[in-house]
Amino acid sequence: MEGSVPLEWYLILSAAIFAIGGVGVLLRRNAIILFMCIELMLNAVNLTFLAFSRYRTGALGALDLDGHVMSFFVIALAAAEAAVGLAIILSIFRHRRHINVDDGNLLKN
Amino acid sequence: MIPMFAMGASDHDDHGHDDHGHGDHGDGHGGHGDHGHGEHGGGSSWWMYLLGFLVLAPTLMCLFNGVVGSSGVSYNPATGEYSSPILMAIILAPAIGAVINGTIGQKLPRPIVNLVGCAAIGLAFLFSISAVGSLMGLEAPAAEGHMAHQPIVYNAFKWIWVGNFQIPAKFVLDPLSAVMILIITGIGTLIHIYSAGYMSHDPAYARFFTYLNLFCFAMLILVLGGNMLLTFVGWEGVGLCSYLLIGFWYTDDAKASAGKKAFVVNRVGDFAFIIGMFLIFTAAESLDYQAITQLATTPETAGPLMGIATAATIFIFIGCTGKSAQIPLFVWLPDAMAGPTPVSALIHAATMVTAGVYLIARMNALFILAPTTMWIVVVVGGVTALMAATIAVVQNDIKKVLAYSTVSQLGYMFMAVGSGALTAGVFHLMTHAFFKALLFLGAGAVIHGLHDEQDIRKMGGLRKSMPIIHWTFLVGCIAIAGVPGFAGFFSKDEILWNVFAQVHAGAPMPGLHVVMWIVGVLTAGLTAFYMFRLYFLTFHGESRVAAGVTPHDAPAAMAMPLIILAALSAVGGYLGVPHILGGLVHWIPGIGEAMSHHILHTWLEQVFTPSANALSIRFEHDQEVVMEWVTMGVSVVVALGAIAASWMLYARPSDVPKTVAERASLPYKILSNKYYVDELYALLFVKPTLLIGRFFHKVVDEVLIDLLLVNGAAWVMESMGAIGKRLQDGNVQRYAGYVVLGLGAIIFLLLIK
């Protein structure tokens, strides 16, 4: 695999995307933005899986599809999450005309 | 017309006190509606239940005899014991009465309740006579040619059966318990009949008869119980009934606390009794009286008992001081006068308070092994007798005088048993039961006849309006004062002689017995003095009765017991005629021969043989006779002198008592305040206890437990929760932040590894 992009670059990229997503989850208030940040984190992980999968194939000389399988799982999960999450966000928006996560404290205490 | 009830009838109904109207007045004041109904209880119906009782009792007796044969005594060759279920019948008769009156008594009409109460104890009396009659027949030759009475034993059931701790519910009728059950059921019956008249206006009559029957039940267990634990059951039972009856009018705070005081003071003594039992069980491995006596009188087996005898007997004696009102635990008895007067007569004069004397007599074989305890008993008895007699001289409440007199006479009994003169102790117990019950019932009749007046300063001149009470009371006074020929003379003289005789009987401290004899003679003089002071102030002189009160004599239900008891007080002493006076009664046909040899002594000899051997009086015969005449003469002179002094001071108007009280104001104050013993105990025991209680309340409970432990634990939890609460604030982003922080921490830890 001479001349190809080294594994570290993938990892650095995915770490950067994960961190951006993580910081977004922690700091942003808008539920949609949070959602998108979670997607970023999930996909950063997917990228790692695929990078490792590719890397291991190169090292062992045989095709290793474990990382791909995990990615599919994550994508399916993200799709399901998006379906449920967006439905919740939508119904919250209908009630309150905004989707600020800070204000969703009706059941607190 | 003079209003009968100056204080108002409704006032009295509140606490159910002696609100008595009487038949003999009901006629004269027929216009008074409020006491017209009194005629039933006081006058006309008493003979109805007496009649019913006379019909019913023999019927039941015949039934019983038909079922189990003549008092049912059977011989068991295996154990060599006579047995009879009649002992159970004696005990259960009052128990059944208590159950009937205690459950449905409230709904039954008054005559039925009276009938049940009197019949229950009356039946027990008839059964007792039958059983004692059988006991007399069971004579067996004992050592040294004496005739011994085989006790009648009845093993009801196995009560406690654990390893070698085996306690059967075993009842024993021997000569000593025979005397006791005859006193309890006989005087008990008279007092029950009297109570039917005395309580004729109390709404709680069913409760009263329940308690009275229950008391007789417990007292019979006490004296018939064949082992210490069974006696203890009766001991606690009579204590309970005493408490219930002292506080009978419990709505009155003072009366309720008098009951409480009696109960608490008795607990102190009972505690010592229990320790005594423990000690005896560790040494003898049995609590059975026959077994203990057997062990203690056999030199080979007395060893382990010798070791604990002093300690055990002292503890048991402390128990006796509680129940029998001796120093230091006598303080409850004067307060116990808060109860109805028949209760004072039955429980606090004739029966329960003599339980201590009975117990020492019962355990004489063990007490003989402990000479130290014996002289403690003598000294405590003597000091109590003198102290109580001096207090009685200045009391103005008719019942208080009698209460202190009882304490004093009980002291005599303890002097007797402590000197080893057990027969004399039991003899005095019996005669005292006669005359003190008589005096209390007479006092009750006076109080009743004056509508609740107990202060002798507000009496006087009652001999004309209360002839029956006057004459019977006079007999009681003569008997207790020790005038020759009456009951008290014989028993008291025997005690004094025995105490004196110990000087020569090889006692460890002859001087002590001389002092005790002098104390006894002094007390005898004081007794005669205060009793006749009471008699003269009540029945002689000018009437000081409050205006509006018309004194009247005892109604028939109350007069009959008075007359019977007066007869017993007069002649009861002839059961114990001393040897030196034997010749005086020897001529009487039929019984003269037996009487001249001290009937009671012959009867009790077998029970007291162990101690009789140890403490026989060792005078030369001639010297003994002279000394006995001298001591008897001294006590008679003292008694007559005291009566004369009392007549001079109180029978006629005289200001000598007042002058004496003023001149000797300090002793007078000490005496009328009863030596400040109550105050001393309050200072020594009650206040420290309250202080400790307050300490535990304020410091241990409120600060340590409530504040520190209970609230402290809650506070710790709450503070920890406050921290945790801040973490769980519902802000999901903050949770995520914590996750990230944790993640960072884990990475950091992994990296620095």
GROMACS .gro file of N, CA, C and O in nm, chain B residues 430-475:
model
  184
  539MET      N    1  -5.261  -1.425  11.410
  539MET     CA    2  -5.401  -1.464  11.412
  539MET      C    3  -5.485  -1.369  11.498
  539MET      O    4  -5.586  -1.315  11.452
  540THR      N    5  -5.439  -1.345  11.621
  540THR     CA    6  -5.520  -1.257  11.708
  540THR      C    7  -5.526  -1.116  11.649
  540THR      O    8  -5.628  -1.050  11.653
  541HIS      N    9  -5.412  -1.073  11.589
  541HIS     CA   10  -5.411  -0.940  11.528
  541HIS      C   11  -5.510  -0.935  11.413
  541HIS      O   12  -5.579  -0.834  11.394
  542ALA      N   13  -5.519  -1.046  11.336
  542ALA     CA   14  -5.617  -1.049  11.227
  542ALA      C   15  -5.757  -1.028  11.283
  542ALA      O   16  -5.837  -0.955  11.226
  543PHE      N   17  -5.786  -1.088  11.398
  543PHE     CA   18  -5.919  -1.070  11.459
  543PHE      C   19  -5.940  -0.926  11.499
  543PHE      O   20  -6.033  -0.860  11.454
  544PHE      N   21  -5.853  -0.876  11.588
  544PHE     CA   22  -5.888  -0.746  11.647
  544PHE      C   23  -5.860  -0.630  11.552
  544PHE      O   24  -5.930  -0.529  11.556
  545LYS      N   25  -5.761  -0.644  11.463
  545LYS     CA   26  -5.738  -0.532  11.372
  545LYS      C   27  -5.843  -0.525  11.263
  545LYS      O   28  -5.888  -0.417  11.224
  546ALA      N   29  -5.889  -0.642  11.217
  546ALA     CA   30  -6.001  -0.642  11.123
  546ALA      C   31  -6.122  -0.579  11.191
  546ALA      O   32  -6.192  -0.495  11.133
  547LEU      N   33  -6.144  -0.617  11.316
  547LEU     CA   34  -6.255  -0.559  11.392
  547LEU      C   35  -6.242  -0.408  11.402
  547LEU      O   36  -6.338  -0.333  11.377
  548LEU      N   37  -6.121  -0.361  11.438
  548LEU     CA   38  -6.103  -0.217  11.456
  548LEU      C   39  -6.122  -0.143  11.324
  548LEU      O   40  -6.184  -0.036  11.319
  549PHE      N   41  -6.069  -0.199  11.217
  549PHE     CA   42  -6.084  -0.133  11.087
  549PHE      C   43  -6.230  -0.130  11.046
  549PHE      O   44  -6.281  -0.028  10.998
  550LEU      N   45  -6.299  -0.244  11.064
  550LEU     CA   46  -6.439  -0.246  11.025
  550LEU      C   47  -6.519  -0.149  11.113
  550LEU      O   48  -6.610  -0.081  11.065
  551GLY      N   49  -6.482  -0.143  11.243
  551GLY     CA   50  -6.548  -0.047  11.331
  551GLY      C   51  -6.523   0.095  11.285
  551GLY      O   52  -6.615   0.178  11.276
  552ALA      N   53  -6.395   0.124  11.251
  552ALA     CA   54  -6.362   0.258  11.201
  552ALA      C   55  -6.440   0.286  11.074
  552ALA      O   56  -6.491   0.397  11.054
  553GLY      N   57  -6.450   0.184  10.987
  553GLY     CA   58  -6.526   0.201  10.863
  553GLY      C   59  -6.671   0.233  10.894
  553GLY      O   60  -6.732   0.320  10.831
  554ALA      N   61  -6.726   0.164  10.994
  554ALA     CA   62  -6.866   0.189  11.030
  554ALA      C   63  -6.883   0.330  11.085
  554ALA      O   64  -6.984   0.396  11.057
  555VAL      N   65  -6.782   0.377  11.162
  555VAL     CA   66  -6.789   0.515  11.213
  555VAL      C   67  -6.785   0.614  11.097
  555VAL      O   68  -6.866   0.706  11.088
  556ILE      N   69  -6.689   0.592  11.006
  556ILE     CA   70  -6.675   0.682  10.891
  556ILE      C   71  -6.804   0.684  10.809
  556ILE      O   72  -6.855   0.788  10.770
  557HIS      N   73  -6.857   0.565  10.788
  557HIS     CA   74  -6.982   0.544  10.716
  557HIS      C   75  -7.097   0.616  10.788
  557HIS      O   76  -7.175   0.687  10.725
  558GLY      N   77  -7.100   0.600  10.921
  558GLY     CA   78  -7.209   0.660  10.999
  558GLY      C   79  -7.200   0.811  11.006
  558GLY      O   80  -7.297   0.878  11.038
  559LEU      N   81  -7.079   0.866  10.982
  559LEU     CA   82  -7.063   1.011  10.986
  559LEU      C   83  -7.050   1.068  10.846
  559LEU      O   84  -7.010   1.183  10.829
  560HIS      N   85  -7.082   0.990  10.746
  560HIS     CA   86  -7.075   1.034  10.608
  560HIS      C   87  -6.938   1.087  10.574
  560HIS      O   88  -6.920   1.206  10.547
  561ASP      N   89  -6.840   0.998  10.579
  561ASP     CA   90  -6.707   1.029  10.527
  561ASP      C   91  -6.617   1.110  10.617
  561ASP      O   92  -6.519   1.165  10.570
  562GLU      N   93  -6.651   1.121  10.745
  562GLU     CA   94  -6.561   1.196  10.833
  562GLU      C   95  -6.458   1.100  10.891
  562GLU      O   96  -6.492   0.997  10.950
  563GLN      N   97  -6.328   1.131  10.871
  563GLN     CA   98  -6.224   1.044  10.924
  563GLN      C   99  -6.143   1.109  11.035
  563GLN      O  100  -6.059   1.045  11.098
  564ASP      N  101  -6.165   1.237  11.058
  564ASP     CA  102  -6.084   1.311  11.153
  564ASP      C  103  -6.143   1.295  11.293
  564ASP      O  104  -6.257   1.334  11.319
  565ILE      N  105  -6.061   1.236  11.387
  565ILE     CA  106  -6.117   1.210  11.519
  565ILE      C  107  -6.141   1.339  11.597
  565ILE      O  108  -6.212   1.339  11.697
  566ARG      N  109  -6.084   1.452  11.551
  566ARG     CA  110  -6.112   1.577  11.618
  566ARG      C  111  -6.255   1.621  11.591
  566ARG      O  112  -6.309   1.707  11.659
  567LYS      N  113  -6.315   1.564  11.486
  567LYS     CA  114  -6.454   1.599  11.454
  567LYS      C  115  -6.549   1.487  11.493
  567LYS      O  116  -6.656   1.473  11.436
  568MET      N  117  -6.507   1.403  11.586
  568MET     CA  118  -6.596   1.297  11.637
  568MET      C  119  -6.627   1.327  11.783
  568MET      O  120  -6.646   1.441  11.820
  569GLY      N  121  -6.627   1.224  11.867
  569GLY     CA  122  -6.652   1.247  12.008
  569GLY      C  123  -6.796   1.218  12.045
  569GLY      O  124  -6.889   1.248  11.970
  570GLY      N  125  -6.811   1.152  12.161
  570GLY     CA  126  -6.945   1.128  12.214
  570GLY      C  127  -7.030   1.035  12.130
  570GLY      O  128  -7.153   1.038  12.140
  571LEU      N  129  -6.967   0.953  12.049
  571LEU     CA  130  -7.047   0.870  11.959
  571LEU      C  131  -7.102   0.744  12.026
  571LEU      O  132  -7.171   0.666  11.963
  572ARG      N  133  -7.068   0.724  12.154
  572ARG     CA  134  -7.108   0.597  12.215
  572ARG      C  135  -7.260   0.586  12.228
  572ARG      O  136  -7.314   0.477  12.231
  573LYS      N  137  -7.327   0.701  12.232
  573LYS     CA  138  -7.472   0.696  12.245
  573LYS      C  139  -7.540   0.668  12.112
  573LYS      O  140  -7.635   0.592  12.104
  574SER      N  141  -7.487   0.730  12.005
  574SER     CA  142  -7.553   0.713  11.876
  574SER      C  143  -7.508   0.587  11.804
  574SER      O  144  -7.572   0.543  11.709
  575MET      N  145  -7.395   0.531  11.846
  575MET     CA  146  -7.345   0.411  11.778
  575MET      C  147  -7.315   0.301  11.879
  575MET      O  148  -7.199   0.263  11.895
  576PRO      N  149  -7.416   0.250  11.947
  576PRO     CA  150  -7.385   0.155  12.056
  576PRO      C  151  -7.313   0.028  12.009
  576PRO      O  152  -7.216  -0.016  12.073
  577ILE      N  153  -7.356  -0.030  11.898
  577ILE     CA  154  -7.293  -0.156  11.854
  577ILE      C  155  -7.147  -0.132  11.818
  577ILE      O  156  -7.057  -0.203  11.861
  578ILE      N  157  -7.125  -0.026  11.738
  578ILE     CA  158  -6.987   0.004  11.698
  578ILE      C  159  -6.905   0.033  11.822
  578ILE      O  160  -6.791  -0.013  11.836
  579HIS      N  161  -6.963   0.109  11.917
  579HIS     CA  162  -6.890   0.146  12.037
  579HIS      C  163  -6.844   0.024  12.114
  579HIS      O  164  -6.727   0.010  12.149
  580TRP      N  165  -6.935  -0.070  12.139
  580TRP     CA  166  -6.898  -0.185  12.222
  580TRP      C  167  -6.799  -0.276  12.151
  580TRP      O  168  -6.704  -0.324  12.212
  581THR      N  169  -6.822  -0.300  12.022
  581THR     CA  170  -6.729  -0.388  11.952
  581THR      C  171  -6.591  -0.322  11.941
  581THR      O  172  -6.488  -0.387  11.957
  582PHE      N  173  -6.591  -0.191  11.916
  582PHE     CA  174  -6.463  -0.120  11.906
  582PHE      C  175  -6.389  -0.125  12.039
  582PHE      O  176  -6.267  -0.144  12.043
  583LEU      N  177  -6.465  -0.113  12.146
  583LEU     CA  178  -6.403  -0.119  12.279
  583LEU      C  179  -6.337  -0.256  12.301
  583LEU      O  180  -6.225  -0.264  12.352
  584VAL      N  181  -6.406  -0.362  12.259
  584VAL     CA  182  -6.348  -0.496  12.272
  584VAL      C  183  -6.217  -0.503  12.193
  584VAL      O  184  -6.116  -0.554  12.242
   0.00000   0.00000   0.00000
